[in-house]
């Protein structure tokens, strides 16, 4: 079987028992470099996915999944901003199971004192980044996974200017050593934030 | 310290290591009856919350938390539909920490093949239930925690009629034995669904 496993937001204790068991059981565990580094897998077990090799590696995993347990590990929860990966897995046409995890989205809500029922989630970790203006709903705040590139972050900074009546928080390394939650007031803070940052527009 | 602990959607393996440790460490664990039953705690440890006793029990826990570790356990994740409880805890004015968990919201997304970035979440598990029409956003589906009472469910059924162009799914007992995902076509299925059901309006 092929498992898509959410390994949680970063804190090694914020992984589920089910994810731990799946990662132990799987003969191969594929993932982006940053995920594999966190999991500390043996060289024989780890399969590094890159933008260039992912199609081939996923096809190999799908074939192997007919006779073996194999995993694809993702940060957080697979249903939060991994639909491009899940679409690619669906296209392979093999059965798979999602093992949900704790997302950094939920940690951001806890830190900001917000509830999922009072926010709209937007991700810019995708080929077609979602815009803030498409997600405006009365009475709801926004939680944004900012772009990973400088150009995208500059554009997000421009979009954020429309929300001057709201409190804008930048959260970095949630649940990891060096976690930091600050009010986002300067463009450079957003540009220099880590890949694992979250922006909360609290209105 | 006072911990608000998400114990996951139901499957005992979908709890985090951090939640397991907190529940073990805490001298008292408070929660609604259905959560306490799942956790199988000793009588000395479990503190049952009811609508009538919760204010008093929470005040006692807050006092105890100055010198002991105490927990409030909730289904799923505390940031998904527990803001009324969290507001009451904030009013007590003592420090507390949220331990996030896996929500049935994320399981519903996995079963429906949806992503958090393409839905709006609505809960009707609250004193002022949210309405579906307030959550309409182009390109987004809806995930709804339906009301717990028959009157509320009848009203939800009427609201759902506006979404005849969408696929409406009723999900019950997600991750538990007897899990069931069916197309919701009859009012009675919604009225008779369990307390732990989720409705997905996939547009």
mmCIF file of N, CA and C in Angstrom, chain B residues 124-125 145-161 168-172 180 182-199:
data_model
loop_
_atom_site.group_PDB
_atom_site.id
_atom_site.type_symbol
_atom_site.label_atom_id
_atom_site.label_comp_id
_atom_site.label_asym_id
_atom_site.label_seq_id
_atom_site.Cartn_x
_atom_site.Cartn_y
_atom_site.Cartn_z
ATOM 1 N N UNK B 124 -21.619 24.318 13.217
ATOM 2 C CA UNK B 124 -22.920 24.570 13.831
ATOM 3 C C UNK B 124 -22.972 23.888 15.208
ATOM 4 N N UNK B 125 -21.768 23.581 15.730
ATOM 5 C CA UNK B 125 -21.607 23.065 17.100
ATOM 6 C C UNK B 125 -21.415 24.233 18.058
ATOM 7 N N UNK B 145 -19.689 21.139 10.241
ATOM 8 C CA UNK B 145 -20.028 20.306 11.405
ATOM 9 C C UNK B 145 -21.504 20.588 11.682
ATOM 10 N N UNK B 146 -22.406 19.643 11.419
ATOM 11 C CA UNK B 146 -23.848 19.915 11.535
ATOM 12 C C UNK B 146 -24.299 20.090 12.984
ATOM 13 N N UNK B 147 -25.457 20.744 13.176
ATOM 14 C CA UNK B 147 -25.975 20.936 14.534
ATOM 15 C C UNK B 147 -26.180 19.586 15.230
ATOM 16 N N UNK B 148 -26.192 19.632 16.554
ATOM 17 C CA UNK B 148 -26.366 18.393 17.312
ATOM 18 C C UNK B 148 -27.840 18.101 17.583
ATOM 19 N N UNK B 149 -28.723 19.088 17.340
ATOM 20 C CA UNK B 149 -30.147 18.911 17.661
ATOM 21 C C UNK B 149 -30.982 18.784 16.379
ATOM 22 N N UNK B 150 -32.153 18.164 16.511
ATOM 23 C CA UNK B 150 -33.012 17.875 15.355
ATOM 24 C C UNK B 150 -33.485 19.144 14.654
ATOM 25 N N UNK B 151 -33.831 20.164 15.427
ATOM 26 C CA UNK B 151 -34.318 21.405 14.816
ATOM 27 C C UNK B 151 -33.225 22.014 13.933
ATOM 28 N N UNK B 152 -32.024 22.095 14.481
ATOM 29 C CA UNK B 152 -30.897 22.643 13.725
ATOM 30 C C UNK B 152 -30.618 21.846 12.466
ATOM 31 N N UNK B 153 -30.737 20.532 12.582
ATOM 32 C CA UNK B 153 -30.467 19.685 11.410
ATOM 33 C C UNK B 153 -31.533 19.875 10.331
ATOM 34 N N UNK B 154 -32.782 20.084 10.759
ATOM 35 C CA UNK B 154 -33.846 20.366 9.783
ATOM 36 C C UNK B 154 -33.542 21.660 9.041
ATOM 37 N N UNK B 155 -33.074 22.662 9.785
ATOM 38 C CA UNK B 155 -32.738 23.942 9.152
ATOM 39 C C UNK B 155 -31.561 23.787 8.184
ATOM 40 N N UNK B 156 -30.577 22.991 8.582
ATOM 41 C CA UNK B 156 -29.435 22.741 7.688
ATOM 42 C C UNK B 156 -29.913 22.062 6.403
ATOM 43 N N UNK B 157 -30.828 21.096 6.545
ATOM 44 C CA UNK B 157 -31.371 20.404 5.363
ATOM 45 C C UNK B 157 -31.999 21.412 4.389
ATOM 46 N N UNK B 158 -32.736 22.375 4.942
ATOM 47 C CA UNK B 158 -33.353 23.404 4.079
ATOM 48 C C UNK B 158 -32.276 24.238 3.389
ATOM 49 N N UNK B 159 -31.230 24.611 4.155
ATOM 50 C CA UNK B 159 -30.137 25.410 3.566
ATOM 51 C C UNK B 159 -29.416 24.638 2.462
ATOM 52 N N UNK B 160 -29.276 23.326 2.648
ATOM 53 C CA UNK B 160 -28.538 22.508 1.668
ATOM 54 C C UNK B 160 -29.241 22.462 0.316
ATOM 55 N N UNK B 161 -30.559 22.717 0.307
ATOM 56 C CA UNK B 161 -31.305 22.676 -0.959
ATOM 57 C C UNK B 161 -30.778 23.694 -1.970
ATOM 58 N N UNK B 168 -23.253 16.459 -2.242
ATOM 59 C CA UNK B 168 -23.311 16.608 -0.783
ATOM 60 C C UNK B 168 -23.031 15.263 -0.129
ATOM 61 N N UNK B 169 -21.983 15.238 0.678
ATOM 62 C CA UNK B 169 -21.560 13.987 1.303
ATOM 63 C C UNK B 169 -21.802 14.036 2.807
ATOM 64 N N UNK B 170 -22.290 12.927 3.347
ATOM 65 C CA UNK B 170 -22.432 12.788 4.798
ATOM 66 C C UNK B 170 -21.379 11.783 5.257
ATOM 67 N N UNK B 171 -20.544 12.207 6.190
ATOM 68 C CA UNK B 171 -19.474 11.336 6.687
ATOM 69 C C UNK B 171 -19.708 11.078 8.164
ATOM 70 N N UNK B 172 -19.704 9.800 8.517
ATOM 71 C CA UNK B 172 -19.966 9.461 9.920
ATOM 72 C C UNK B 172 -18.831 8.643 10.510
ATOM 73 N N UNK B 180 -18.451 5.673 7.654
ATOM 74 C CA UNK B 180 -19.316 5.587 6.492
ATOM 75 C C UNK B 180 -19.312 6.931 5.766
ATOM 76 N N UNK B 182 -21.381 8.613 2.597
ATOM 77 C CA UNK B 182 -22.457 8.399 1.619
ATOM 78 C C UNK B 182 -22.917 9.743 1.053
ATOM 79 N N UNK B 183 -23.535 9.672 -0.129
ATOM 80 C CA UNK B 183 -24.140 10.894 -0.642
ATOM 81 C C UNK B 183 -25.382 11.179 0.187
ATOM 82 N N UNK B 184 -25.540 12.418 0.595
ATOM 83 C CA UNK B 184 -26.671 12.787 1.454
ATOM 84 C C UNK B 184 -27.853 13.139 0.559
ATOM 85 N N UNK B 185 -28.869 12.268 0.557
ATOM 86 C CA UNK B 185 -30.012 12.504 -0.333
ATOM 87 C C UNK B 185 -31.335 12.591 0.397
ATOM 88 N N UNK B 186 -31.350 12.152 1.657
ATOM 89 C CA UNK B 186 -32.622 12.173 2.390
ATOM 90 C C UNK B 186 -32.460 12.894 3.723
ATOM 91 N N UNK B 187 -33.456 13.701 4.015
ATOM 92 C CA UNK B 187 -33.497 14.462 5.266
ATOM 93 C C UNK B 187 -33.256 13.554 6.485
ATOM 94 N N UNK B 188 -33.828 12.352 6.452
ATOM 95 C CA UNK B 188 -33.743 11.472 7.630
ATOM 96 C C UNK B 188 -32.304 11.026 7.894
ATOM 97 N N UNK B 189 -31.521 10.888 6.813
ATOM 98 C CA UNK B 189 -30.119 10.487 7.025
ATOM 99 C C UNK B 189 -29.369 11.538 7.839
ATOM 100 N N UNK B 190 -29.679 12.803 7.576
ATOM 101 C CA UNK B 190 -29.030 13.878 8.326
ATOM 102 C C UNK B 190 -29.558 13.921 9.765
ATOM 103 N N UNK B 191 -30.881 13.771 9.903
ATOM 104 C CA UNK B 191 -31.487 13.818 11.247
ATOM 105 C C UNK B 191 -30.984 12.690 12.141
ATOM 106 N N UNK B 192 -30.761 11.522 11.532
ATOM 107 C CA UNK B 192 -30.367 10.361 12.334
ATOM 108 C C UNK B 192 -28.856 10.148 12.406
ATOM 109 N N UNK B 193 -28.087 11.034 11.780
ATOM 110 C CA UNK B 193 -26.628 10.844 11.788
ATOM 111 C C UNK B 193 -26.078 11.027 13.195
ATOM 112 N N UNK B 194 -24.921 10.431 13.443
ATOM 113 C CA UNK B 194 -24.317 10.507 14.777
ATOM 114 C C UNK B 194 -23.849 11.934 15.084
ATOM 115 N N UNK B 195 -23.533 12.158 16.345
ATOM 116 C CA UNK B 195 -23.012 13.456 16.788
ATOM 117 C C UNK B 195 -21.673 13.785 16.139
ATOM 118 N N UNK B 196 -20.955 12.752 15.707
ATOM 119 C CA UNK B 196 -19.619 12.980 15.155
ATOM 120 C C UNK B 196 -19.632 13.023 13.629
ATOM 121 N N UNK B 197 -20.758 13.448 13.032
ATOM 122 C CA UNK B 197 -20.820 13.465 11.571
ATOM 123 C C UNK B 197 -20.295 14.786 10.995
ATOM 124 N N UNK B 198 -19.912 14.722 9.730
ATOM 125 C CA UNK B 198 -19.424 15.889 8.993
ATOM 126 C C UNK B 198 -20.155 15.916 7.652
ATOM 127 N N UNK B 199 -20.578 17.113 7.222
ATOM 128 C CA UNK B 199 -21.230 17.249 5.904
ATOM 129 C C UNK B 199 -20.278 18.025 4.997
#
